[in-house]
Structures are given as structure tokens and as C-alpha cells.
XYZ file of C-alpha atoms in Angstrom:
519
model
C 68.900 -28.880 62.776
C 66.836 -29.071 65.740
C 63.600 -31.756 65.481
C 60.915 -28.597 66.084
C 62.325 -26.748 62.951
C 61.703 -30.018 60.955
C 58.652 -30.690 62.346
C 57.698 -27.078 61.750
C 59.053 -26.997 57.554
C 57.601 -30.179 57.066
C 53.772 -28.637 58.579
C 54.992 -25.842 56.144
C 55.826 -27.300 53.193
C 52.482 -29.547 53.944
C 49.818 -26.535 54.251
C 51.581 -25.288 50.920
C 50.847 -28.396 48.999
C 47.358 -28.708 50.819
C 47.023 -24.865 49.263
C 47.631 -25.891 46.134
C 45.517 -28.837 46.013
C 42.554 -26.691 47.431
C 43.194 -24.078 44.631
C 43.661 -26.179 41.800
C 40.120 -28.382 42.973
C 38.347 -24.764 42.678
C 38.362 -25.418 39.017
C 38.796 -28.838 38.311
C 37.056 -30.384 35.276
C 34.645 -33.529 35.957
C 37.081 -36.420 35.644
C 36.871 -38.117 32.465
C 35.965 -41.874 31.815
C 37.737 -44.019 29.047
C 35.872 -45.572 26.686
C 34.602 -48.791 27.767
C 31.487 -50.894 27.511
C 29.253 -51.028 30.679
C 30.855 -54.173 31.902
C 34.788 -53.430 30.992
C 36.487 -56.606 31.251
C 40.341 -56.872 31.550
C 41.673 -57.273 27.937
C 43.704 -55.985 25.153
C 40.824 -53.479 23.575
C 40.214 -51.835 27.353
C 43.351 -51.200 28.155
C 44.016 -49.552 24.958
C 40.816 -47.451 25.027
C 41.853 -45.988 28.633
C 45.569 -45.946 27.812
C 45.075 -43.645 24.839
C 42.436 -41.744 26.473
C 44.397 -40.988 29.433
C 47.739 -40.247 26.598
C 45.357 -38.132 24.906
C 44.099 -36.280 27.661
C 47.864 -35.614 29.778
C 50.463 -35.642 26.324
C 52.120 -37.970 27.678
C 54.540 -38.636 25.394
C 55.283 -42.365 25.611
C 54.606 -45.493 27.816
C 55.210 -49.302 28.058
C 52.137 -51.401 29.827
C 52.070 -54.478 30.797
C 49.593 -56.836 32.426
C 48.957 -60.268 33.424
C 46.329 -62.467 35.217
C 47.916 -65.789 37.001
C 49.662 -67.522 34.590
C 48.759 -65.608 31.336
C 49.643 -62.049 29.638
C 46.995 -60.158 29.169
C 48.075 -57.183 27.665
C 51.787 -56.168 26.833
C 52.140 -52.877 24.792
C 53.785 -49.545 23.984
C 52.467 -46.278 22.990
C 53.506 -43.155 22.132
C 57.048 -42.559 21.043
C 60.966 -42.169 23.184
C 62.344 -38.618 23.438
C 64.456 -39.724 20.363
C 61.035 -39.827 18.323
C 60.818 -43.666 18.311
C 57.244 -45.988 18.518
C 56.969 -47.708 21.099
C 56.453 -51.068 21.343
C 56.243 -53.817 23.475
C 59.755 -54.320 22.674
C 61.262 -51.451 23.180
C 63.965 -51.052 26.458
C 63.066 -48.712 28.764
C 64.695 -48.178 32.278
C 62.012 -49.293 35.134
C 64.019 -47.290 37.787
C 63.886 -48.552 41.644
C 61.704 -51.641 40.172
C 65.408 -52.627 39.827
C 65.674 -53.417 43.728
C 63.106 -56.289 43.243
C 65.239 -58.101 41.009
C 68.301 -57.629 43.216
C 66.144 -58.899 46.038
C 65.571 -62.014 44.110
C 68.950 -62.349 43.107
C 70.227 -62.422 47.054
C 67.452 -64.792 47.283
C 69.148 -67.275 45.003
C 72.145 -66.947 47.221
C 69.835 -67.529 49.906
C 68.478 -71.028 48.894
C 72.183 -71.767 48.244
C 72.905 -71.650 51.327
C 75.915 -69.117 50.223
C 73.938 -66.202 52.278
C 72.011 -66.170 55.489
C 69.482 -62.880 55.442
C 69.966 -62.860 59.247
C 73.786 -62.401 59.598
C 76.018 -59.293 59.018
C 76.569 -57.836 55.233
C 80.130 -57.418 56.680
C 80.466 -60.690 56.979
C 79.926 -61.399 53.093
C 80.838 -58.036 52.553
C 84.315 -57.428 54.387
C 84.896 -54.345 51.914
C 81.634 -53.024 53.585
C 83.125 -50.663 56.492
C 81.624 -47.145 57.179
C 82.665 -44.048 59.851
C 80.083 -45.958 62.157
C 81.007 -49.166 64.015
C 77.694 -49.456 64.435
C 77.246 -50.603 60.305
C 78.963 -53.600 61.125
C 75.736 -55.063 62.482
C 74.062 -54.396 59.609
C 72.624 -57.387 58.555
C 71.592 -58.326 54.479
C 68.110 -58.689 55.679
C 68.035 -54.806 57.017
C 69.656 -54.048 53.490
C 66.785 -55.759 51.846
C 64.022 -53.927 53.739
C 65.787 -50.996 54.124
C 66.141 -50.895 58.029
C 69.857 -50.749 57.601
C 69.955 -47.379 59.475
C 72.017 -45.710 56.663
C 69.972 -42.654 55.011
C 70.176 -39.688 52.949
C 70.224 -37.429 55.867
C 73.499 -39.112 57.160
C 74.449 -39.906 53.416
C 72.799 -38.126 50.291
C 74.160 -39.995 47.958
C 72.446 -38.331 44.552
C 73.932 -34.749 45.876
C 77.583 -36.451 45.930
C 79.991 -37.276 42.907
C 78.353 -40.534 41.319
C 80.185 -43.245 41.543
C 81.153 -45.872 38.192
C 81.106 -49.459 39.626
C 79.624 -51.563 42.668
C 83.066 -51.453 44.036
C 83.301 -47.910 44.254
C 79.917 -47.161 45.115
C 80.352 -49.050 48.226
C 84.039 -48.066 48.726
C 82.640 -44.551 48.827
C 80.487 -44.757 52.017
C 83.609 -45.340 54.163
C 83.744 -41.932 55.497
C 79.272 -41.890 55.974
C 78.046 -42.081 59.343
C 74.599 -44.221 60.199
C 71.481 -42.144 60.531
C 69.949 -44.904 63.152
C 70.765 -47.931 64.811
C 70.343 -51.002 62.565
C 66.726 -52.436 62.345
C 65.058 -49.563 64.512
C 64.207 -47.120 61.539
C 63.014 -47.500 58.013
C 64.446 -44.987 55.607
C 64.488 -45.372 51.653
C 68.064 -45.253 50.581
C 69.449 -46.288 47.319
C 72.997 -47.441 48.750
C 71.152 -50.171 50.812
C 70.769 -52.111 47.446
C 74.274 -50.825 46.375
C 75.873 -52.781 49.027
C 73.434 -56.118 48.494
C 74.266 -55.996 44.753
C 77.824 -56.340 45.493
C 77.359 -58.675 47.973
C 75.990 -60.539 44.851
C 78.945 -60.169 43.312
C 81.259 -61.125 45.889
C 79.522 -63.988 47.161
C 79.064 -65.325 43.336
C 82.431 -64.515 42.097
C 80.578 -63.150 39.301
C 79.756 -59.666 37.821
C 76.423 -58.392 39.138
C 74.710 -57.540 35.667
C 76.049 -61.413 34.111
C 74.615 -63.276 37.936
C 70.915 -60.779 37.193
C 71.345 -61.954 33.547
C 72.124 -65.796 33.791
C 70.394 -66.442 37.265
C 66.965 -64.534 37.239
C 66.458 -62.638 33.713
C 67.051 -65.818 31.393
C 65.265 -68.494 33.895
C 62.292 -66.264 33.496
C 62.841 -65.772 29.822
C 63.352 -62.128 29.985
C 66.201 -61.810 26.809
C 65.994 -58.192 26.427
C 66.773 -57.244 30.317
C 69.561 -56.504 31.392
C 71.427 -53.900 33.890
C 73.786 -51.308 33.754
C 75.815 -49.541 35.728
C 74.781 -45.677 35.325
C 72.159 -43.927 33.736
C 74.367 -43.187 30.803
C 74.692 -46.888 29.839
C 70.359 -46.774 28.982
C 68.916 -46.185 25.693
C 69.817 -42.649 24.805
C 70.931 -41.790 28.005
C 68.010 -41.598 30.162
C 66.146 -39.289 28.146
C 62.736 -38.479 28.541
C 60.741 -35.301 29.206
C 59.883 -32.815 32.064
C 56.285 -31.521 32.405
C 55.529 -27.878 33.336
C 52.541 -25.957 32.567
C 50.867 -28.638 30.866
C 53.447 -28.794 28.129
C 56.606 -31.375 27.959
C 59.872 -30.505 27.426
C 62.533 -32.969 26.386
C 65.450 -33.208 28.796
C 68.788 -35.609 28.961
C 69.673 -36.931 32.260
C 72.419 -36.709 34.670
C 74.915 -39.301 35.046
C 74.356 -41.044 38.002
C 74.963 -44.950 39.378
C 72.416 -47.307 39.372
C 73.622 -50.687 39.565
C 71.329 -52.823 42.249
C 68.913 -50.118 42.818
C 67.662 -48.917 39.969
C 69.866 -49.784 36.603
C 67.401 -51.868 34.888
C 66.492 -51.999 31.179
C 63.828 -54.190 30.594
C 60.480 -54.241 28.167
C 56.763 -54.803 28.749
C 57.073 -58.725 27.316
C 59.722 -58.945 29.954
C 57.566 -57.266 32.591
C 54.938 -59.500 31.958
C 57.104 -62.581 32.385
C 58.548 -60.754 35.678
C 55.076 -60.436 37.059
C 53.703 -63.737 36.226
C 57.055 -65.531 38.356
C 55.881 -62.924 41.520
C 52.290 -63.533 40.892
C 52.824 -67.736 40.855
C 55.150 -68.212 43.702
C 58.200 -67.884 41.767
C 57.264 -70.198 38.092
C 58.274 -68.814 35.176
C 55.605 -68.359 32.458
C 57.752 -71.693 30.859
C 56.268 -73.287 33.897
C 60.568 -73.188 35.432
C 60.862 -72.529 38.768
C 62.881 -69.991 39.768
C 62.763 -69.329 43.445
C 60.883 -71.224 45.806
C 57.549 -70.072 46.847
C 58.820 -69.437 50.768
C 61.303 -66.926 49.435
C 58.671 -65.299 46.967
C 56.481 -64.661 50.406
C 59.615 -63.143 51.977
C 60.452 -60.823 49.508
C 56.626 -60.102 49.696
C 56.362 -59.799 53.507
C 57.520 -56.923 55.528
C 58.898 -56.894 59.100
C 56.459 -56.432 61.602
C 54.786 -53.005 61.590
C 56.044 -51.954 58.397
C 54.900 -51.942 55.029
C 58.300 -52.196 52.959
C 59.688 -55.628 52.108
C 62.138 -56.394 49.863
C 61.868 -54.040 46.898
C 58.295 -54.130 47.580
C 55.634 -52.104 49.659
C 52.813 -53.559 51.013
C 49.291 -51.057 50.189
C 48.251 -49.196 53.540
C 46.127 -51.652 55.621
C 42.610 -51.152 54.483
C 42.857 -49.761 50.904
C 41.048 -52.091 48.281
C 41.924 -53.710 46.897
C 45.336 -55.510 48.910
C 48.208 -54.367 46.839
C 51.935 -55.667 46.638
C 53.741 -52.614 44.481
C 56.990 -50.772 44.122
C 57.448 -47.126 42.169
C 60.795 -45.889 40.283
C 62.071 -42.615 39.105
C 64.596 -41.238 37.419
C 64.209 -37.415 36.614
C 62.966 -38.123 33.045
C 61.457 -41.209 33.823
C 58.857 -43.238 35.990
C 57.375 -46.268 36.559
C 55.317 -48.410 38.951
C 54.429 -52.411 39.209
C 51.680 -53.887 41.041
C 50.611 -57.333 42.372
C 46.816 -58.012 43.249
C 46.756 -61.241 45.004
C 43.455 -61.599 45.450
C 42.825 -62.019 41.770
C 46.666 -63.213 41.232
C 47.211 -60.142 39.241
C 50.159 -57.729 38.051
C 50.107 -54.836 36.121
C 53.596 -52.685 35.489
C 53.914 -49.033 33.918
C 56.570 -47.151 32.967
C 56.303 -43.846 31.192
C 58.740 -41.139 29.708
C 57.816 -38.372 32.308
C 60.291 -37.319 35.029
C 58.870 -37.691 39.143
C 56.298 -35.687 40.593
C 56.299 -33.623 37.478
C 55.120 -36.483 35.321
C 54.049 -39.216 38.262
C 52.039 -40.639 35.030
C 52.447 -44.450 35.856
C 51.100 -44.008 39.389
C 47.934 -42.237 38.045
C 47.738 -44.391 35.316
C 47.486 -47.496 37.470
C 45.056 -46.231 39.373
C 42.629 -46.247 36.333
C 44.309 -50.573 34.836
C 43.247 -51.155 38.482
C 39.500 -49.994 38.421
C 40.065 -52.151 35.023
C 40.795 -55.131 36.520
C 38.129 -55.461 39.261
C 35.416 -54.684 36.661
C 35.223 -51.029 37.096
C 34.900 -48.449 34.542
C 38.591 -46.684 34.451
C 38.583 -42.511 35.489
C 41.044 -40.913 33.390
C 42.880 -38.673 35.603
C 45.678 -36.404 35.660
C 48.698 -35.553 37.413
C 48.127 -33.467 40.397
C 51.147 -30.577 38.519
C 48.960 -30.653 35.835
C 46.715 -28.695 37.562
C 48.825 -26.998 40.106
C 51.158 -25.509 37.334
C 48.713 -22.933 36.561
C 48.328 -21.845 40.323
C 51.853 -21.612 40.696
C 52.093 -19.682 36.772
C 49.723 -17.163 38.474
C 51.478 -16.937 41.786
C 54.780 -16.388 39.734
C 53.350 -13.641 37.654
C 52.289 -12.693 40.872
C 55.572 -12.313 42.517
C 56.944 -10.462 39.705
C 54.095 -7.737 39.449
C 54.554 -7.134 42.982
C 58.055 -6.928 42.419
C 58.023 -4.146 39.788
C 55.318 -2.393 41.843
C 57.410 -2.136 45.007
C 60.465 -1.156 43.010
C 58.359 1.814 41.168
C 57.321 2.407 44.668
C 59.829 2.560 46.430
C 60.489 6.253 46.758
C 57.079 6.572 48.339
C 58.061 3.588 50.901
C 60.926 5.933 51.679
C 59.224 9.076 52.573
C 57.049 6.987 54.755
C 60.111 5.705 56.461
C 62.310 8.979 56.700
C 63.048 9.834 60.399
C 62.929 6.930 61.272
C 65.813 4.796 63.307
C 67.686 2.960 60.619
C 67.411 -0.296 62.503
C 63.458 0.304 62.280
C 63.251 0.808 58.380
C 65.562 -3.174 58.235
C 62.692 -4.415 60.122
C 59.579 -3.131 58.058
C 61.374 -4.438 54.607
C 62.431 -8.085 56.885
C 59.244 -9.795 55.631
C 60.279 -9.045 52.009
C 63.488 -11.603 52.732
C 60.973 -14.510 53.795
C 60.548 -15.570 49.918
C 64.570 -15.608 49.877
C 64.861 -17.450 52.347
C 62.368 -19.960 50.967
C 63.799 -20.177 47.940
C 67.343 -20.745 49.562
C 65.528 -23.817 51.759
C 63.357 -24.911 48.607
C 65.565 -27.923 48.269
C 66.424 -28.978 51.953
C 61.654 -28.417 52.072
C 61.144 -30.317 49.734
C 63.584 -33.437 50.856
C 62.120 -33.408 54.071
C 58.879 -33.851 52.621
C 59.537 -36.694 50.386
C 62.648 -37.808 52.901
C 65.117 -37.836 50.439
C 68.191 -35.216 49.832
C 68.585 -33.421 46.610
C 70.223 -30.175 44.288
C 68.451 -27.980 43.000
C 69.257 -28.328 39.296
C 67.546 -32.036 40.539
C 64.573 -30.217 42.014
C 63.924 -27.718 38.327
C 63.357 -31.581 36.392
C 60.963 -32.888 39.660
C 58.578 -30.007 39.712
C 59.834 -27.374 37.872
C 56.977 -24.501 38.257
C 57.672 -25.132 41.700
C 61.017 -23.998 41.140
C 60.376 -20.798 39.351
C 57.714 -19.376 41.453
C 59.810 -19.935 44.529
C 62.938 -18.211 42.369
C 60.452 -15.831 40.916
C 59.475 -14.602 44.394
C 62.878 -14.436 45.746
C 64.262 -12.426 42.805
C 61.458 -9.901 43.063
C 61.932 -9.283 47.066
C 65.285 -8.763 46.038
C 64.499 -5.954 43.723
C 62.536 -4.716 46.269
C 64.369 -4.629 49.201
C 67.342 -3.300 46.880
C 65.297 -0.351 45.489
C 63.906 0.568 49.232
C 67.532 0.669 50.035
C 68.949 2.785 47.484
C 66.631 5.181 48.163
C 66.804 5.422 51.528
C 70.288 5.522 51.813
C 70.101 8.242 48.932
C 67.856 9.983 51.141
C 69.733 10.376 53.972
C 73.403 10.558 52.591
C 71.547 14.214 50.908
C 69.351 15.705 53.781
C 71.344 18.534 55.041
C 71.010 19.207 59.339
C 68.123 21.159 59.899
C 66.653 21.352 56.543
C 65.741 17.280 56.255
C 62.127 18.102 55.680
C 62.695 19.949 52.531
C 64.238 16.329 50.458
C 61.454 14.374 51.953
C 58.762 16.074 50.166
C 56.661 17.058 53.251
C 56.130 20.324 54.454
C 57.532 22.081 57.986
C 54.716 21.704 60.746
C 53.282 25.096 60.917
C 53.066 26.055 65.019
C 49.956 26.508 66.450
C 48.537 28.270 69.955
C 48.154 32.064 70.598
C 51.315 33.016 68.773
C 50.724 31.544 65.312
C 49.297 34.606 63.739
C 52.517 36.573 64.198
């Protein structure tokens, strides 16, 4: 595809979702406001005032919190209940997502002060198993892994559309055939299989299983004893399963299998959170006071290249948002999650809740409220931005499908309209019915550009799935009305005998006029 039909689906798919956000703002409620006494102060009682405000408010079904302040815990919790109908607690495993690629970060750092890995030198070099259908990959260094400058992408490589994969070694022996999207180090593009191949470079390098090196040489220095990571989604607690929102209600859903070892297979709690944010919040000391990584590779892993915000399994906030932020999000489809760093006040604060991406997005809107918390601010409870556009795209689907039965019932009308005229000429007039077919058949390929990631669509019905059935809803109804119009005026003219086609279209013969009409 050419780069001006991008550009031009992307502006597309962009006015649509600035449509929706205009609509939904027409009728918008006044936000809401947890809870808190005039001077909210960052402890236990104010985060669970606007935690179970905001639960209250959204239904969000469960969530894990946890946040610290230098070297302390300040709050580590669970509310709600798991898609299996369990409390939970502050104890109780939940998958974190792409927070994963943090830890495998760290773990490559370990190899790093070792002096068993240099960031700056080839992956292939550690790797040898690491080849690709692109010479080029061979200059791939485990730095460019790290921060994602690799060149690899899902537009060369989509890896969630392909078969999944069931260890490191085949994950990585997959992408032999894949082709780079870029030349090493000159483009940033998210891509899970970055973190793939570093995780087995782990492995390699260490002589050890990737989930034991995680467990012995970063989860149980920082005392986190109920972390741990897993191959595929299948191996977390009850599968992966969470819940899908759509039209304001939730509906529980299992996951797909897919891999997620090194970039986003682990299980952790919010007590283990806590402990992972205090050792990134105080240059690599465990809450024990044990160091863990030095303080120069903490800053790396915090540091992007120049003129980029993504560092190793963490983003630096947009330059000029307030306050500085050092974060990373993960999603599964029935799960999300987010952890942020504020180093100005040495603060970390990590969310993950049972609610699938964009659909649910509940930890991202959720830390936008803990973060009001901790500078002193009274916390806005606020919702999901589907929350609101559900009901837009509810009436646009209804919509669709009374327009759909109209133009059917109408159809014979349409014809009459249309009868005499060049066949060729009646496929253009019903052409602008296919334009919601053809939407619907680039929903998925739309809505990857937009978030630059590839996708199915059974993927796309759990990430926004009122999205999904207005776009189907429209397509099925142009299709009922461009197959009426048809039949009919196919009918028509298969009937009309020569010379008498006026009388089957319901319209009288043109009576002459002049001098001679009275005879």
C-alpha cells in the first residue's frame, strides 16, 4: 500500500474517533470527585475512597493497586473480584502484560554488569540462532532490541495474526522467513518479538531457562515470591480471563492462546509490584535495602535514545506534561495494566485491572486520578472514553439497520426511478451503499494503522467491540440494500416486453402534445 492511502485511512480513522469524542462530550456528565478531605494526602484511606468510587462508578469488575513513596509502600491492595468470582487481594496473581518487558530489560542488565553482554554489539552475536529473511537483522544490536529500534515490526511481521508459538526457541526460530520493516536504529516501532529475541538471549547467554534466570536473578533479590513468568497466556491464573466492556456492561470472556515469554508473560501481585517499584524508584535497592542492579544501569533502562521517548520497557511522559513521568502500559484482550514512576517525588504507582484494551483502558484512567492523589490534588473520577462512545455507536448501529430495512422496503420505488436507465448508471447510484462494506472489510487493517499494530478481527470484537458491530451492522444492511435494488431491477427488466416497458414500470405513456393532440 502506497504511503498517501495510509496517510489518508489514518486522517480517516482519526476524524471518526474525533466524531465520536465530539458526540459523546455533547452529553457528558460533570466529572465526579472521590471522596476525599480538602487536603487528600497519599495514604491507604484515599486511595480506597477514589478506587471504589471510580469501581463504583465504571463496574469495573476487579483491580490490583499498588503504590509506593521512596523507600516505603504506601498502599498495596485488591478490589473487586477475578472473572472466576474470586476477592481480590493484594495477593492475588494477576498477569501485568507488556510491564513484563521491564523485567526482561533488567534481566539483560544483569548480563550486562557481568560483562557476559555488551548492549552495543549484535544480538546475533549472543544470539547465533537469531537469523531472519533480511541480512540486514544481523546488525541488530541488543540495545535496539531493548528500545525497540530493532527495525523489525508488525507491518513486516504481525506476529499476534500468526500461529503462536510455545517456547523462546520457537518464537525466535519462527521469524526466519520475516523481513525488517527499517534499517536497524533509524525507526522506533513497538513490537513484541523485540523482547522475544532478548529473553532468549537471556537464556542462551545464562545457560539457564528464562522464567528460573527472572526468578532467581531479579524476582527473589527483590523479594517478589509470588512472580513468576510463563510462557503463554494459557499458563496464567484461569487462563487469562477477564472481561470485555460494551455498552456500559461487562461481559466475561477467556483468552486466546498466545506466547508471552519476555514481553509480556508475567504473573505478579500488588506486594510484588510495590517491591518492583521501590528497586526502580531507589536506583536499583531492594525494599531489604539489597542491591540489585547498579544505579547507572537503572538510568539506562530509564533513559531513551536521543529524540525518543521509549527506553527499555519504559516510556518517558511527552516533554512538558506535569508532572515528569517514567511509565509503561500492558494489555492482553481481557486484561490491562499500567506502572508509573514520579521522580520528582521518588514515586511509583502500578494498576492492573480485569478489563480488556481500549474497551476497558481502566488502569490508564485510573492513574490519572492516584496521580492527582499523589501531588495533593483532589482525584476526578473518570471514565473510559467507550464508556461513553458505546452509546453513539449503539445509536449509529440501530441506525444502520433502520436504514437498511427502509431501503430494502424501498427498493421497488428506487427501481422505477432507475428504469431506462443504462445498466452501468443504476451500479453507480447504489456504489456509495458498498462504502460501509468496504469499511467494515478494512476495519481491522484502520484500526492497526491507528494504534500501529496488526491484528484479526475476532482480536478487534474483545478491543472495542461496539466498534465492531456498528461497522458489521452497516455493512450487512448496505448489503441488503444493494441486494434488494438488484433483484428488482433485474426483475424489472428480465419482464418488460419491447415496446410496452412503460406499462411494468408503473408510469404512464407521455401523452403528445402540439396541434394534433386533440385527434
Amino acid at each position: 500500500m502506497s504511503a498517501m492511502p495510509i496517510r489518508s485511512l489514518r486522517r480517516l480513522l482519526h476524524l471518526t474517533i474525533a466524531l465520536l469524542f465530539a458526540a459523546t462530550a455533547l452529553w457528558r456528565p460533570a466529572t465526579a470527585h472521590a471522596t476525599t478531605p480538602s487536603h487528600p494526602t497519599l495514604n491507604a484511606a484515599s486511595i480506597d475512597a477514589y478506587v471504589n468510587a471510580y469501581m463504583e462508578r465504571t463496574d469495573l469488575p476487579g483491580a490490583v493497586v499498588a503504590i509506593t513513596r521512596g523507600d516505603k509502600v504506601v498502599h498495596a491492595a485488591g478490589y473487586g473480584h477475578t472473572a472466576a468470582g474470586q476477592a481480590m487481594t493484594a495477593r492475588t496473581p494477576v498477569p501485568v502484560a507488556s510491564l513484563s518487558k521491564s523485567m526482561t530489560a533488567l534481566a539483560v542488565m544483569r548480563l550486562v554488569e557481568e560483562g557476559r553482554v555488551d548492549l552495543d554489539q549484535p544480538a546475533h552475536r549472543y544470539l547465533p540462532e537469531f537469523t531472519m529473511a533480511d541480512r540486514r537483522a544481523e546488525k541488530i544490536t541488543v540495545r535496539q532490541l531493548l528500545n525497540q529500534t530493532s527495525g523489525m515490526a508488525d507491518s513486516a511481521y504481525p506476529d499476534l495474526t500468526r500461529p503462536q508459538a510455545h517456547t523462546l526457541t520457537e518464537a525466535v526460530a519462527d521469524m526466519r522467513g520475516a523481513r525488517l520493516a527499517a534499517e536497524p536504529g533509524t525507526e522506533w516501532n513497538y513490537h513484541n518479538p523485540n523482547y522475544f529475541v532478548a529473553a532468549r538471549l537471556v537464556e542462551v547467554v545464562s545457560g539457564r531457562a528464562f522464567a528460573d534466570f527472572l526468578a532467581t536473578q531479579v524476582f527473589r533479590p527483590l523479594g517478589m515470591a509470588r512472580t513468576e513468568s510463563v510462557d503463554t497466556t494459557d499458563d496464567m491464573p484461569d487462563h487469562a480471563r477477564g472481561y470485555v466492556r460494551a455498552y456500559g456492561m461487562m461481559f466475561p470472556r477467556s483468552h486466546p492462546r498466545w506466547f508471552a515469554a519476555g514481553g509480556h508473560g508475567v504473573v505478579t501481585t500488588a506486594d510484588d509490584l510495590s517491591r518492583w517499584l521501590i528497586a526502580q524508584n531507589n536506583q536499583g535497592v531492594s525494599a531489604a535495602g539489597r542491591r540489585v542492579v547498579s544505579a547507572r544501569s537503572v538510568d539506562v533502562m530509564h533513559t531513551p535514545p536521543k529524540g525518543r521517548e521509549y527506553a527499555m520497557g519504559w516510556s518517558l511522559s511527552p516533554s512538558g506534561e506535569e508532572p515528569r513521568q517514567i511509565r509503561h502500559t500492558g494489555e492482553l484482550l481481557t486484561h490491562n495494566a499500567i506502572q508509573t514512576l514520579l521522580p520528582d517525588s521518588r514515586t511509583g504507582i502500578a494498576i492492573v485491572a480485569n478489563t480488556g484494551m481500549i474497551s476497558g483502558d481502566d488502569a490508564a484512567v485510573m492513574l490519572d486520578g492516584l496521580v492527582d492523589l499523589a501531588q495533593g490534588k483532589s482525584p476526578a473520577v473518570r471514565t473510559p472514553f467507550t464508556m461513553k462512545a458505546d452509546y453513539v455507536l449503539a445509536a449509529l448501529t440501530l441506525l444502520a439497520i433502520a436504514l437498511g430495512v427502509l431501503g430494502a422496503v424501498r427498493a421497488p420505488r428506487w427501481a422505477r426511478r432507475t428504469a431506462g436507465r443504462p445498466l452501468w448508471r443504476v451500479g453507480l447510484r447504489m456504489l456509495p451503499c458498498a462504502v460501509p462494506i468496504v469499511l467494515f472489510a478494512q476495519l481491522t487493517d484502520m484500526v492497526g494503522l491507528f494504534m500501529n499494530r496488526e491484528g484479526t478481527l475476532a482480536q478487534l470484537l474483545y478491543i472495542w467491540p461496539a466498534l465492531v458491530i456498528w461497522s458489521a451492522a452497516a455493512a450487512l444492511a448496505s448489503t441488503v440494500v444493494i441486494t434488494a435494488r438488484s433483484i428488482v431491477v433485474l426483475r424489472a427488466r428480465r419482464t418488460r416486453v419491447p415496446g410496452r416497458g412503460a406499462a411494468f414500470t408503473d408510469e404512464r405513456p407521455a401523452v403528445p402534445r402540439g396541434p394534433l393532440a386533440g385527434l
